[in-house]
Amino acid sequence: AQSVTQLDSQVPVFEEAPVELRCNYSSSVSVYLFWYVQYPNQGLQLLLKYLSGSTLVKGINGFEAEFNKSQTSFHLRKPSVHISDTAEYFCAVTVSGNTGKLIFGQGTTLQVKP
Amino acid sequence: GAGVSQTPSNKVTEKGKYVELRCDPISGHTALYWYRQSLGQGPEFLIYFQGTGAADDSGLPNDRFFAVRPEGSVSTLKIQRTERGDSAVYLCASSLTGSQVDEQFFGPGTRLTVL
């Protein structure tokens, strides 16, 4: 079975500081990797996804993530955060050869402080 | 264009009652998903529709939960004999084809509270 673990439930950071949100997955088959963001009182929105090719993927709002197959990780990074980045971030996978159902991690709350 | 919509936004019911939650996907999207998000957790898959048929219902917790999509567009999630443990935010998402690589577009959710 596949699983996704987000290692930090909350990440407080000051505005303009860099941030990394960690994600590890477990799967015996190939997966596709996603990061979704949930702003307060809004629906989930796709930030970025890794399907194949270059292991560094860039997404919206200045976020990027790096796929590391040997460490089964897909950490999300941003070099300088803004107050508006305060939100809940979810890492998720879909399984190659399966339906498109997403398997989510528990989520990480990013709290950007002025 | 219009995104995924869900009604009602909030539903409060009593233990043992029946509830229906509605999802309107993006027009033209053949795939529709239901997820359940409990407090402090990530969304958990419930059921996936490809067109009118339930292609994967492996996430439905028990036979009190049922979902339909009779015309391949709007879907209704039905919960019988609700229990307090059913309290959660129910999310609906749609995607163009249902492929594993497709982006899923999520609705704002229905917050269900069972008293």
Coordinates of C-alpha atoms in Angstrom, one line a residue:
Chain A
A1 CA 0.0 0.0 0.0
Q2 CA 1.1 3.6 -0.6
S3 CA 1.4 6.2 2.1
V4 CA 2.5 9.8 2.4
T5 CA 4.1 11.3 5.5
Q6 CA 4.5 15.1 6.1
L7 CA 7.1 15.3 8.8
D8 CA 6.0 18.7 10.2
S9 CA 2.5 19.5 11.3
Q10 CA 3.3 23.2 11.7
V11 CA 6.1 25.4 10.4
P12 CA 6.3 28.9 11.7
V13 CA 8.6 31.3 9.7
F14 CA 9.2 35.0 9.4
E15 CA 8.3 36.9 6.3
E16 CA 11.0 36.9 3.6
A17 CA 12.7 33.9 5.1
P18 CA 13.2 30.7 3.2
V19 CA 11.0 27.6 4.0
E20 CA 11.1 23.9 3.3
L21 CA 8.1 21.7 3.9
R22 CA 9.0 18.0 4.0
C23 CA 7.3 15.1 2.4
N24 CA 8.2 11.4 2.2
Y25 CA 6.2 8.7 0.5
S26 CA 6.2 4.9 0.6
S27 CA 5.3 2.8 -2.5
S28 CA 6.4 -0.4 -4.1
V29 CA 5.3 0.9 -7.5
S30 CA 5.9 4.2 -9.5
V31 CA 4.0 7.2 -8.2
Y32 CA 3.3 10.7 -9.4
L33 CA 3.7 13.4 -6.9
F34 CA 1.7 16.6 -6.1
W35 CA 1.6 19.5 -3.7
Y36 CA -1.7 21.1 -3.1
V37 CA -2.4 24.3 -1.0
Q38 CA -5.5 25.2 0.9
Y39 CA -5.8 28.9 1.8
P40 CA -8.2 29.8 4.6
N41 CA -11.8 29.3 3.6
Q42 CA -10.8 28.2 0.1
G43 CA -10.7 24.9 -1.8
L44 CA -7.5 22.9 -2.4
Q45 CA -5.5 24.3 -5.3
L46 CA -2.6 22.6 -7.2
L47 CA 0.8 24.1 -6.5
L48 CA 2.9 21.8 -8.7
K49 CA 3.4 18.2 -9.7
Y50 CA 6.1 15.8 -10.7
L51 CA 5.4 13.3 -13.4
S52 CA 8.8 12.5 -15.0
G53 CA 12.0 14.1 -16.3
S54 CA 13.8 16.9 -14.4
T55 CA 13.6 16.2 -10.7
L56 CA 13.2 19.9 -9.9
V57 CA 9.7 21.2 -10.7
K58 CA 8.5 24.8 -10.4
G59 CA 5.0 25.7 -9.5
I60 CA 2.9 28.7 -8.9
N61 CA 3.6 31.6 -6.5
G62 CA 7.4 31.0 -6.5
F63 CA 7.3 27.5 -5.0
E64 CA 9.4 24.6 -6.2
A65 CA 9.9 21.0 -5.2
E66 CA 12.6 18.4 -5.8
F67 CA 11.9 14.7 -6.3
N68 CA 14.5 12.4 -4.7
K69 CA 13.9 8.8 -5.7
S70 CA 16.5 7.3 -3.5
Q71 CA 15.2 9.1 -0.4
T72 CA 11.5 8.8 -1.6
S73 CA 11.1 12.4 -0.8
F74 CA 9.4 15.4 -2.5
H75 CA 10.2 18.4 -0.4
L76 CA 8.6 21.8 -1.1
R77 CA 10.7 25.0 -1.0
K78 CA 10.3 28.7 -1.4
P79 CA 13.3 31.1 -1.1
S80 CA 11.3 34.0 0.4
V81 CA 7.9 33.7 1.9
H82 CA 5.1 36.3 2.1
I83 CA 2.3 36.7 4.6
S84 CA -0.1 35.6 1.9
D85 CA 1.6 32.1 1.8
T86 CA 0.0 31.3 5.2
A87 CA -2.0 28.2 4.4
E88 CA -2.2 24.4 4.8
Y89 CA 0.0 22.5 2.4
F90 CA -0.7 18.9 1.4
C91 CA 1.6 16.5 -0.3
A92 CA -0.1 13.7 -2.3
V93 CA 0.6 10.8 -4.7
T94 CA -1.3 8.9 -7.4
V95 CA -0.2 5.4 -8.3
S96 CA 0.9 4.5 -11.8
G97 CA -1.4 2.1 -13.4
N98 CA -4.2 2.8 -10.9
T99 CA -7.1 5.2 -10.9
G100 CA -6.4 8.9 -10.4
K101 CA -7.3 8.9 -6.7
L102 CA -5.0 11.0 -4.6
I103 CA -3.4 9.7 -1.4
F104 CA -2.7 12.7 0.9
G105 CA -0.3 13.3 3.7
Q106 CA -1.6 14.8 7.0
G107 CA -0.8 18.4 5.9
T108 CA 1.6 21.1 7.1
T109 CA 0.4 24.4 8.4
L110 CA 2.7 27.2 7.2
Q111 CA 2.5 30.2 9.5
V112 CA 4.2 33.3 8.1
K113 CA 4.8 36.0 10.7
P114 CA 5.6 39.6 10.0
Chain B
G1 CA -15.2 29.5 -16.1
A2 CA -17.1 28.0 -13.2
G3 CA -15.2 25.8 -10.8
V4 CA -16.4 22.8 -8.8
S5 CA -19.4 23.7 -6.6
Q6 CA -20.8 21.9 -3.6
T7 CA -24.0 22.3 -1.7
P8 CA -24.8 22.9 1.1
S9 CA -21.7 24.5 2.4
N10 CA -22.7 23.5 5.9
K11 CA -25.0 20.7 7.1
V12 CA -25.9 20.1 10.7
T13 CA -27.9 16.9 11.4
E14 CA -28.8 14.6 14.2
K15 CA -27.5 11.2 14.8
G16 CA -29.4 8.6 12.8
K17 CA -30.7 11.0 10.2
Y18 CA -30.1 10.7 6.4
V19 CA -28.1 13.4 4.5
E20 CA -27.3 14.1 0.9
L21 CA -24.4 16.2 -0.3
R22 CA -24.2 17.5 -3.8
C23 CA -21.3 18.2 -6.2
D24 CA -21.4 20.0 -9.5
P25 CA -18.1 19.3 -11.3
I26 CA -16.5 21.4 -14.0
S27 CA -18.4 21.1 -17.3
G28 CA -16.8 18.4 -19.5
H29 CA -14.8 16.7 -16.8
T30 CA -15.5 13.0 -17.0
A31 CA -13.9 12.1 -13.7
L32 CA -15.3 13.0 -10.3
Y33 CA -13.9 12.1 -6.9
W34 CA -15.2 12.4 -3.3
Y35 CA -12.9 12.8 -0.4
R36 CA -13.4 13.2 3.4
Q37 CA -11.3 15.4 5.5
S38 CA -11.4 15.1 9.3
L39 CA -10.0 17.8 11.5
G40 CA -6.3 18.0 11.4
Q41 CA -6.0 15.3 8.7
G42 CA -5.4 15.2 5.0
P43 CA -8.3 14.3 2.7
E44 CA -9.1 10.6 2.4
F45 CA -10.4 9.1 -0.8
L46 CA -14.0 7.8 -0.8
I47 CA -15.1 7.1 -4.3
Y48 CA -14.2 7.8 -8.0
F49 CA -16.6 8.1 -10.9
Q50 CA -15.7 7.8 -14.6
G51 CA -18.8 9.0 -16.4
T52 CA -21.8 7.6 -14.8
G53 CA -20.2 4.6 -13.2
A54 CA -18.3 4.2 -9.9
A55 CA -14.9 2.9 -11.1
D56 CA -13.5 2.7 -7.6
D57 CA -15.5 2.8 -4.4
S58 CA -12.8 1.2 -2.2
G59 CA -12.7 4.2 0.1
L60 CA -16.3 4.1 1.3
P61 CA -16.1 3.2 5.0
N62 CA -19.2 1.1 5.2
D63 CA -22.6 0.4 3.5
R64 CA -24.2 3.5 5.1
F65 CA -22.3 5.5 2.4
F66 CA -23.5 5.6 -1.2
A67 CA -22.9 7.9 -4.1
V68 CA -24.5 8.3 -7.6
R69 CA -23.8 10.3 -10.7
P70 CA -26.7 9.3 -12.9
E71 CA -26.1 11.6 -15.9
G72 CA -22.3 11.8 -15.7
S73 CA -22.3 15.3 -14.3
V74 CA -23.7 16.1 -10.9
S75 CA -23.0 13.7 -8.1
T76 CA -24.7 13.1 -4.8
L77 CA -23.1 11.5 -1.8
K78 CA -25.7 9.9 0.5
I79 CA -25.1 8.9 4.1
Q80 CA -27.7 6.9 5.9
R81 CA -28.1 6.6 9.7
T82 CA -25.5 9.2 10.3
E83 CA -23.1 8.8 13.3
R84 CA -21.1 11.4 15.1
G85 CA -17.9 10.0 13.6
D86 CA -19.2 11.0 10.2
S87 CA -18.6 14.6 11.1
A88 CA -16.0 16.0 8.6
V89 CA -15.6 18.2 5.6
Y90 CA -16.6 16.3 2.4
L91 CA -14.7 17.4 -0.6
C92 CA -15.5 16.9 -4.2
A93 CA -13.0 17.1 -7.1
S94 CA -13.2 16.7 -10.8
S95 CA -10.6 16.1 -13.5
L96 CA -10.7 16.1 -17.3
T97 CA -10.1 12.4 -17.9
G98 CA -9.4 10.6 -14.6
S99 CA -5.8 10.0 -15.5
Q100 CA -3.2 9.6 -12.7
V101 CA -1.4 12.7 -14.1
D102 CA -4.5 15.0 -14.4
E103 CA -4.9 18.0 -12.1
Q104 CA -7.9 17.6 -9.8
F105 CA -10.0 20.7 -9.2
F106 CA -11.5 20.8 -5.8
G107 CA -14.7 22.3 -4.6
P108 CA -14.9 24.3 -1.3
G109 CA -16.4 21.3 0.6
T110 CA -19.4 20.6 2.7
R111 CA -18.9 20.7 6.4
L112 CA -21.1 18.0 8.0
T113 CA -21.7 18.1 11.7
V114 CA -23.6 15.2 13.3
L115 CA -24.9 16.0 16.7

